[in-house]
Coordinates of C-alpha atoms in Angstrom, one line a residue:
M1 CA -127.8 188.0 66.1
S2 CA -131.4 186.2 65.5
T3 CA -132.6 185.7 62.0
T4 CA -135.6 187.9 62.8
A5 CA -133.5 190.9 63.9
A6 CA -131.4 190.6 60.8
S7 CA -134.7 190.5 58.5
V8 CA -136.0 193.7 59.7
S9 CA -136.3 196.7 57.4
P10 CA -133.2 198.9 57.6
I11 CA -135.2 202.3 57.7
Y12 CA -134.9 203.5 61.5
E13 CA -137.4 206.0 62.5
P14 CA -135.6 207.6 65.3
Q15 CA -137.1 207.0 68.8
Q16 CA -138.7 210.1 70.3
K17 CA -136.3 210.1 73.3
T18 CA -132.8 210.8 72.8
A19 CA -130.7 207.9 74.1
Y20 CA -127.9 209.9 75.6
R21 CA -126.2 206.9 77.4
I22 CA -125.9 205.0 74.0
L23 CA -124.6 208.1 72.2
F24 CA -121.9 208.7 74.8
I25 CA -120.9 205.0 74.6
I26 CA -120.6 205.0 70.8
G27 CA -118.9 208.5 70.7
L28 CA -116.2 206.9 73.2
C29 CA -115.8 204.0 71.1
H30 CA -115.3 206.5 68.2
L31 CA -112.6 208.3 70.4
L32 CA -111.0 204.9 71.2
N33 CA -111.0 203.7 67.4
D34 CA -109.7 207.0 66.0
S35 CA -107.0 207.5 68.8
I36 CA -105.6 204.1 67.4
Q37 CA -105.8 205.4 63.7
S38 CA -104.1 208.5 64.9
V39 CA -101.1 206.6 66.1
I40 CA -100.2 206.0 62.6
P41 CA -99.5 209.7 61.3
A42 CA -98.2 210.1 64.8
M43 CA -95.4 207.8 64.0
F44 CA -94.5 209.5 60.7
P45 CA -91.6 211.6 62.3
I46 CA -90.3 208.4 64.0
L47 CA -90.6 206.1 61.1
E48 CA -88.7 208.9 58.8
K49 CA -85.6 208.8 61.1
S50 CA -85.7 205.0 62.1
M51 CA -86.7 203.8 58.5
G52 CA -85.4 206.5 56.4
L53 CA -88.8 207.0 54.8
S54 CA -89.5 209.8 52.3
Y55 CA -92.6 212.2 52.4
S56 CA -94.1 210.1 49.4
Q57 CA -93.6 206.7 51.5
L58 CA -95.2 208.4 54.3
G59 CA -98.0 209.8 52.1
M60 CA -98.3 205.9 50.8
I61 CA -98.8 204.6 54.4
A62 CA -101.7 207.1 55.1
F63 CA -103.1 206.3 51.7
S64 CA -103.0 202.6 52.7
L65 CA -104.9 203.2 55.8
N66 CA -107.4 205.6 54.3
I67 CA -108.3 203.9 51.0
V68 CA -109.3 200.7 52.4
S69 CA -111.5 202.7 54.7
S70 CA -113.0 204.8 51.8
I71 CA -113.8 201.9 49.6
M72 CA -115.2 199.7 52.1
Q73 CA -117.3 202.0 54.2
P74 CA -120.0 202.4 51.3
V75 CA -119.9 198.8 51.0
V76 CA -120.4 198.0 54.4
G77 CA -123.1 200.6 54.6
M78 CA -125.1 199.3 51.8
A79 CA -124.9 195.8 53.1
T80 CA -126.1 196.7 56.5
D81 CA -128.9 198.8 55.1
K82 CA -130.1 195.8 53.5
K83 CA -129.4 193.2 56.3
P84 CA -128.2 194.9 59.8
F85 CA -125.6 193.0 61.6
P86 CA -125.0 194.7 65.0
F87 CA -122.0 192.5 65.9
A88 CA -119.9 193.7 63.0
L89 CA -119.2 196.6 65.2
P90 CA -116.8 194.4 67.7
I91 CA -115.6 192.3 64.6
G92 CA -114.5 195.3 63.1
L93 CA -112.3 196.5 66.1
T94 CA -110.9 193.4 66.4
S95 CA -109.4 193.6 63.0
T96 CA -108.1 197.1 64.2
L97 CA -106.4 195.2 67.3
F98 CA -104.6 192.8 65.1
G99 CA -103.3 195.8 62.8
I100 CA -102.0 197.8 65.8
L101 CA -100.2 194.9 67.1
G102 CA -98.6 194.3 63.9
L103 CA -97.6 197.9 63.3
A104 CA -95.8 197.8 66.7
F105 CA -93.8 194.9 65.5
A106 CA -93.3 195.7 61.9
P107 CA -89.6 195.2 60.9
D108 CA -89.9 197.1 57.7
Y109 CA -91.9 199.2 55.4
K110 CA -93.8 196.5 53.5
W111 CA -95.1 195.0 57.0
I112 CA -96.1 198.6 57.9
I113 CA -98.3 198.7 55.1
I114 CA -99.9 195.5 55.8
S115 CA -100.6 196.3 59.4
V116 CA -102.5 199.6 58.4
L117 CA -104.6 197.8 55.9
F118 CA -106.1 195.9 58.8
I119 CA -106.4 199.0 60.8
G120 CA -108.2 200.6 57.7
L121 CA -110.5 197.5 57.5
G122 CA -111.7 197.8 61.0
S123 CA -112.3 201.5 60.4
A124 CA -114.5 200.7 57.5
V125 CA -116.8 198.6 59.4
F126 CA -116.8 200.6 62.4
H127 CA -117.7 204.3 61.0
P128 CA -120.8 203.3 59.0
E129 CA -122.3 201.2 61.8
G130 CA -121.5 203.8 64.4
S131 CA -123.1 206.5 62.5
R132 CA -126.1 204.1 62.1
V133 CA -126.2 203.7 66.1
A134 CA -126.1 207.4 66.6
Y135 CA -128.9 207.9 64.1
M136 CA -131.1 205.2 65.9
A137 CA -130.5 206.8 69.3
A138 CA -131.0 210.4 68.0
G139 CA -134.6 210.9 68.8
Q140 CA -135.4 214.2 67.2
R141 CA -132.1 215.7 67.7
R142 CA -130.0 214.1 64.6
G143 CA -127.4 217.0 64.5
L144 CA -126.6 216.9 68.2
A145 CA -126.5 213.3 68.2
Q146 CA -124.3 213.0 65.1
S147 CA -122.0 215.7 66.8
I148 CA -121.5 213.6 69.9
Y149 CA -120.7 210.5 67.6
Q150 CA -118.2 212.5 65.4
V151 CA -116.5 214.5 68.3
G152 CA -115.3 211.3 69.6
G153 CA -113.5 210.4 66.5
N154 CA -112.2 213.8 66.2
T155 CA -111.0 213.9 69.8
G156 CA -109.2 210.5 69.3
Q157 CA -107.5 212.1 66.0
A158 CA -106.3 215.1 68.2
L159 CA -104.6 212.8 70.6
A160 CA -102.0 211.9 67.7
P161 CA -99.5 214.8 69.0
I162 CA -99.9 213.9 72.6
I163 CA -99.4 210.2 71.8
T164 CA -96.3 211.1 69.9
A165 CA -94.9 213.4 72.6
L166 CA -95.6 211.1 75.6
I167 CA -95.3 207.8 74.4
L168 CA -93.8 207.3 70.8
V169 CA -91.0 209.7 71.2
P170 CA -89.7 207.8 74.5
L171 CA -90.9 204.3 73.4
G172 CA -90.3 204.5 69.6
Q173 CA -92.3 202.1 67.4
M174 CA -92.8 199.7 70.1
G175 CA -94.9 202.2 72.1
A176 CA -97.9 201.5 69.7
A177 CA -98.4 198.0 71.3
W178 CA -99.9 199.9 74.3
F179 CA -102.9 200.7 72.0
T180 CA -103.8 196.9 71.7
A181 CA -105.5 197.4 75.3
V182 CA -107.3 200.5 74.0
A183 CA -108.6 198.3 71.0
A184 CA -109.7 195.7 73.5
I185 CA -111.7 198.1 75.5
A186 CA -113.2 199.3 72.5
V187 CA -114.4 195.7 71.5
G188 CA -115.9 195.2 75.0
L189 CA -118.0 198.3 74.7
L190 CA -119.2 197.5 71.2
I191 CA -120.3 194.2 72.4
Y192 CA -122.8 195.9 74.8
I193 CA -123.8 198.4 71.9
A194 CA -124.3 195.5 69.6
F195 CA -126.8 194.0 72.2
W196 CA -128.6 197.2 72.3
Y197 CA -128.6 197.5 68.6
T198 CA -130.3 194.2 68.4
G199 CA -132.9 195.1 70.8
R200 CA -133.9 198.2 68.6
L201 CA -134.2 196.0 65.5
Q202 CA -136.5 193.6 67.6
E203 CA -138.6 196.4 68.8
Q204 CA -139.0 197.6 65.3
L205 CA -140.0 194.3 63.9
M206 CA -142.6 194.1 66.8
A207 CA -143.8 197.6 66.0
G208 CA -144.6 196.2 62.2
R209 CA -142.7 196.6 59.0
A210 CA -145.3 197.7 56.4
K211 CA -144.6 201.5 57.1
K212 CA -141.0 201.0 56.7
Q213 CA -141.1 198.8 53.6
A214 CA -143.1 201.5 51.9
V215 CA -140.4 204.1 52.8
V216 CA -137.7 201.8 51.4
H217 CA -139.7 201.4 48.0
R218 CA -140.4 205.0 48.0
N219 CA -136.5 206.1 48.1
N220 CA -135.4 203.1 45.9
K221 CA -134.6 205.5 43.2
I222 CA -132.6 208.6 43.6
S223 CA -133.7 211.6 41.4
K224 CA -131.3 213.6 39.3
K225 CA -131.7 216.7 41.6
V226 CA -130.7 214.7 44.8
W227 CA -127.7 213.2 42.8
S228 CA -126.6 216.8 42.1
A229 CA -126.9 218.0 45.6
L230 CA -125.1 214.6 46.8
I231 CA -122.3 215.3 44.3
L232 CA -121.9 218.8 45.6
V233 CA -121.5 217.6 49.3
L234 CA -119.0 215.1 48.3
F235 CA -116.8 217.9 46.5
L236 CA -116.9 219.9 49.7
I237 CA -115.8 217.0 51.7
F238 CA -113.0 216.6 49.1
A239 CA -111.9 220.4 49.6
R240 CA -112.1 219.9 53.6
S241 CA -110.5 216.5 53.8
W242 CA -107.4 217.6 51.6
Y243 CA -106.9 220.6 53.7
I244 CA -107.3 218.3 57.1
S245 CA -105.0 215.8 55.4
G246 CA -102.3 218.5 54.6
M247 CA -102.2 219.8 58.1
T248 CA -102.3 216.7 60.1
N249 CA -99.6 214.9 58.0
F250 CA -97.2 217.6 57.1
Y251 CA -97.8 220.7 59.3
A252 CA -95.4 219.2 62.0
F253 CA -92.5 219.1 59.4
Y254 CA -93.3 222.5 58.3
A255 CA -93.4 223.8 62.0
I256 CA -90.2 222.2 62.7
E257 CA -88.6 223.7 59.4
K258 CA -90.0 227.2 59.6
Y259 CA -89.7 227.8 63.3
S260 CA -86.9 225.6 64.4
F261 CA -89.3 223.7 66.8
S262 CA -88.4 220.0 68.3
I263 CA -90.8 217.3 67.3
S264 CA -92.6 217.8 70.5
Q265 CA -93.2 221.3 70.0
A266 CA -94.3 220.8 66.5
Q267 CA -96.9 218.3 67.5
L268 CA -98.3 220.7 70.3
F269 CA -99.2 223.1 67.5
L270 CA -101.0 220.3 65.7
F271 CA -102.6 219.0 68.7
A272 CA -104.3 222.5 69.3
F273 CA -105.5 222.3 65.7
L274 CA -107.3 219.0 66.2
V275 CA -108.7 219.6 69.5
S276 CA -110.2 222.7 68.4
G277 CA -111.6 220.9 65.4
A278 CA -113.1 218.4 67.7
L279 CA -114.8 221.2 69.6
G280 CA -116.0 222.4 66.2
T281 CA -117.6 219.1 65.2
F282 CA -119.5 219.2 68.7
F283 CA -120.8 222.6 68.4
G284 CA -121.6 222.3 64.7
G285 CA -124.3 219.9 65.1
P286 CA -126.6 221.7 67.5
L287 CA -126.2 225.1 65.5
A288 CA -127.1 223.2 62.5
D289 CA -130.3 221.9 64.2
R290 CA -131.1 225.5 65.2
F291 CA -129.9 227.4 61.9
G292 CA -129.9 225.0 59.2
K293 CA -127.4 222.5 57.8
K294 CA -126.6 224.5 54.6
R295 CA -125.9 227.6 56.3
I296 CA -123.4 226.2 58.6
I297 CA -121.5 224.1 56.0
F298 CA -121.4 227.4 54.0
L299 CA -119.9 229.5 57.0
S300 CA -117.6 226.6 58.0
M301 CA -115.8 226.6 54.7
I302 CA -115.8 230.5 53.9
L303 CA -114.8 231.7 57.4
T304 CA -111.8 229.5 57.1
V305 CA -110.5 231.0 53.9
P306 CA -108.6 234.1 55.3
I307 CA -107.4 232.3 58.2
S308 CA -106.0 229.4 56.2
I309 CA -104.3 231.4 53.6
L310 CA -102.4 233.4 56.2
I311 CA -101.3 230.7 58.6
P312 CA -97.9 230.0 56.7
F313 CA -97.0 233.7 56.6
V314 CA -97.3 234.6 60.4
P315 CA -94.9 234.1 63.4
S316 CA -95.4 231.0 65.6
P317 CA -97.6 232.6 68.4
I318 CA -100.1 234.0 65.7
A319 CA -99.9 230.9 63.7
F320 CA -101.1 229.0 67.1
V321 CA -103.9 231.3 67.4
M322 CA -105.1 230.7 63.9
L323 CA -104.6 227.2 63.9
V324 CA -107.0 226.8 66.6
A325 CA -109.7 229.0 65.0
S326 CA -109.3 227.4 61.7
G327 CA -109.8 223.8 62.8
F328 CA -112.8 224.9 65.1
I329 CA -114.3 226.7 62.2
L330 CA -113.8 224.3 59.2
M331 CA -114.7 221.2 61.5
S332 CA -118.0 222.6 62.6
S333 CA -119.4 221.2 59.3
F334 CA -118.3 217.7 59.8
S335 CA -121.1 216.0 61.3
V336 CA -123.6 218.3 59.4
T337 CA -122.6 217.2 56.0
V338 CA -123.2 213.4 57.3
V339 CA -126.7 214.4 58.2
Y340 CA -127.4 216.5 55.3
A341 CA -126.4 213.7 53.1
Q342 CA -128.7 211.3 55.2
E343 CA -131.5 213.6 54.9
L344 CA -130.9 213.8 51.2
V345 CA -131.4 210.0 50.8
P346 CA -133.3 209.2 53.9
G347 CA -133.8 205.3 53.1
K348 CA -129.9 204.6 53.0
I349 CA -128.6 205.8 56.6
G350 CA -125.6 203.4 56.4
T351 CA -124.8 203.9 52.9
M352 CA -125.0 208.0 53.1
A353 CA -122.7 207.7 56.4
G354 CA -120.2 205.4 54.6
L355 CA -120.1 207.5 51.4
T356 CA -119.5 210.8 53.4
V357 CA -117.4 209.8 56.2
G358 CA -115.8 206.9 53.5
L359 CA -115.2 209.6 51.1
A360 CA -113.4 212.0 53.9
F361 CA -111.0 209.1 54.4
G362 CA -110.5 208.4 50.8
M363 CA -109.6 211.9 49.9
G364 CA -107.4 212.3 52.9
A365 CA -105.8 209.3 51.5
I366 CA -105.4 210.8 47.9
G367 CA -104.6 214.0 49.3
S368 CA -101.7 212.3 51.6
I369 CA -100.0 211.1 48.5
A370 CA -100.7 213.9 46.2
L371 CA -99.5 216.6 48.8
G372 CA -96.5 214.4 49.7
Y373 CA -95.6 214.4 46.1
I374 CA -96.0 218.2 46.0
A375 CA -94.0 218.6 49.0
D376 CA -91.2 216.4 47.4
T377 CA -91.4 218.3 44.2
V378 CA -91.9 222.1 44.9
G379 CA -91.1 222.1 48.5
L380 CA -93.0 221.6 52.0
V381 CA -93.4 225.2 52.5
N382 CA -94.9 225.9 48.9
M383 CA -97.2 222.8 49.7
I384 CA -98.6 224.2 52.8
I385 CA -99.2 227.6 51.1
L386 CA -101.2 226.1 48.3
T387 CA -103.3 223.9 50.9
G388 CA -104.5 226.9 52.3
F389 CA -106.5 228.0 49.4
L390 CA -108.7 224.8 49.4
P391 CA -111.4 226.1 51.6
V392 CA -112.0 228.6 48.8
L393 CA -114.2 225.8 47.3
G394 CA -116.6 226.2 49.9
L395 CA -118.4 228.6 47.6
L396 CA -120.0 225.7 45.9
T397 CA -122.3 225.4 48.9
L398 CA -124.4 228.1 47.6
L399 CA -125.4 225.7 44.7
L400 CA -127.0 223.3 47.6
P401 CA -130.8 223.0 47.9
P402 CA -131.9 224.6 51.2
D403 CA -132.8 222.5 54.2
E404 CA -136.5 223.1 53.5
T405 CA -136.2 222.1 50.0
V406 CA -134.7 218.8 50.9
S407 CA -137.5 218.2 53.6
K408 CA -140.2 218.7 50.8
W409 CA -138.6 216.3 48.3
N410 CA -138.8 213.6 50.9
K411 CA -142.6 214.2 51.7

């Protein structure tokens, strides 16, 4: 990347025309990236048997993956807000490629931890920069653009049960090696995105930077009311992430214990939950563009409550339907919270993407440890029951400022 492109102001006025080609490519890359990450929790039942790992150790693996991403995402976002670096995207996926290769050949628990740290680092680079690309390509449809980007990631995560059933159960740990090819494809696509990204920076440089520099200066200091709203958003992400973490990492074990399912049968239930979540992510953005971000965030949390509480107590066919419903409703706010935060602090696109998505990873990491410990202490069934009450914290959405108020703050 040229020096002039790197020095352009990091405030990106969305182009008037939505660049759907770029959105679909970055969404596909998000799918490939997160499908690689999904290999890790998908391997939990296999690692538990082959290495004799406890729930706490499995939680530590998930923690190691997510905590690196959680800490580094805001750091990457802040750095690239100041000095954009388009080729960070393929470089990050290269780290992921090495991580998945190490995971396939890891001989023990220690090497698994080291391998997932490389994958976590690649994720830390990809997510804030991918969100920035979605913002730059959005035009006037920010909710839709963020949904296209985020649905790719959630679809990748939803592939975990299929990966388990079709690849990891028959091939075991070595099956993870197949995903080096997935990582290589993502690196190639991200090189293309990086050239487009560089071109957009050069266009903005030619258009002049005076207005953008002024916007940077105006948004340099974050007011107390914006901080208060941002903290509330982050707390809502905490509640959603702990619930998703509990279901993603431990519901398969719960289904095996409660319904006497095989690993493959339990993974199909989890697959339904994650696929419905991906669909919810896609529809949430356009709904927020039409009805408002605060309203969609509130409804996604509150409408999930009765379903999430009842899931542990119903027969398996009803549990399947409820898992589909809860995944769709709860995840409809995933992309919306990112856009809401970006509009709270419009001069910090990468930072807000890194903070909100990074916090989701971090809270999921802490949740993996905490929920694994609770499962070891009070039993897996009781842990799943307690997890069902987390969406109740969605009531805090009522304290968020309306979309109109946020718009006025930024004028």
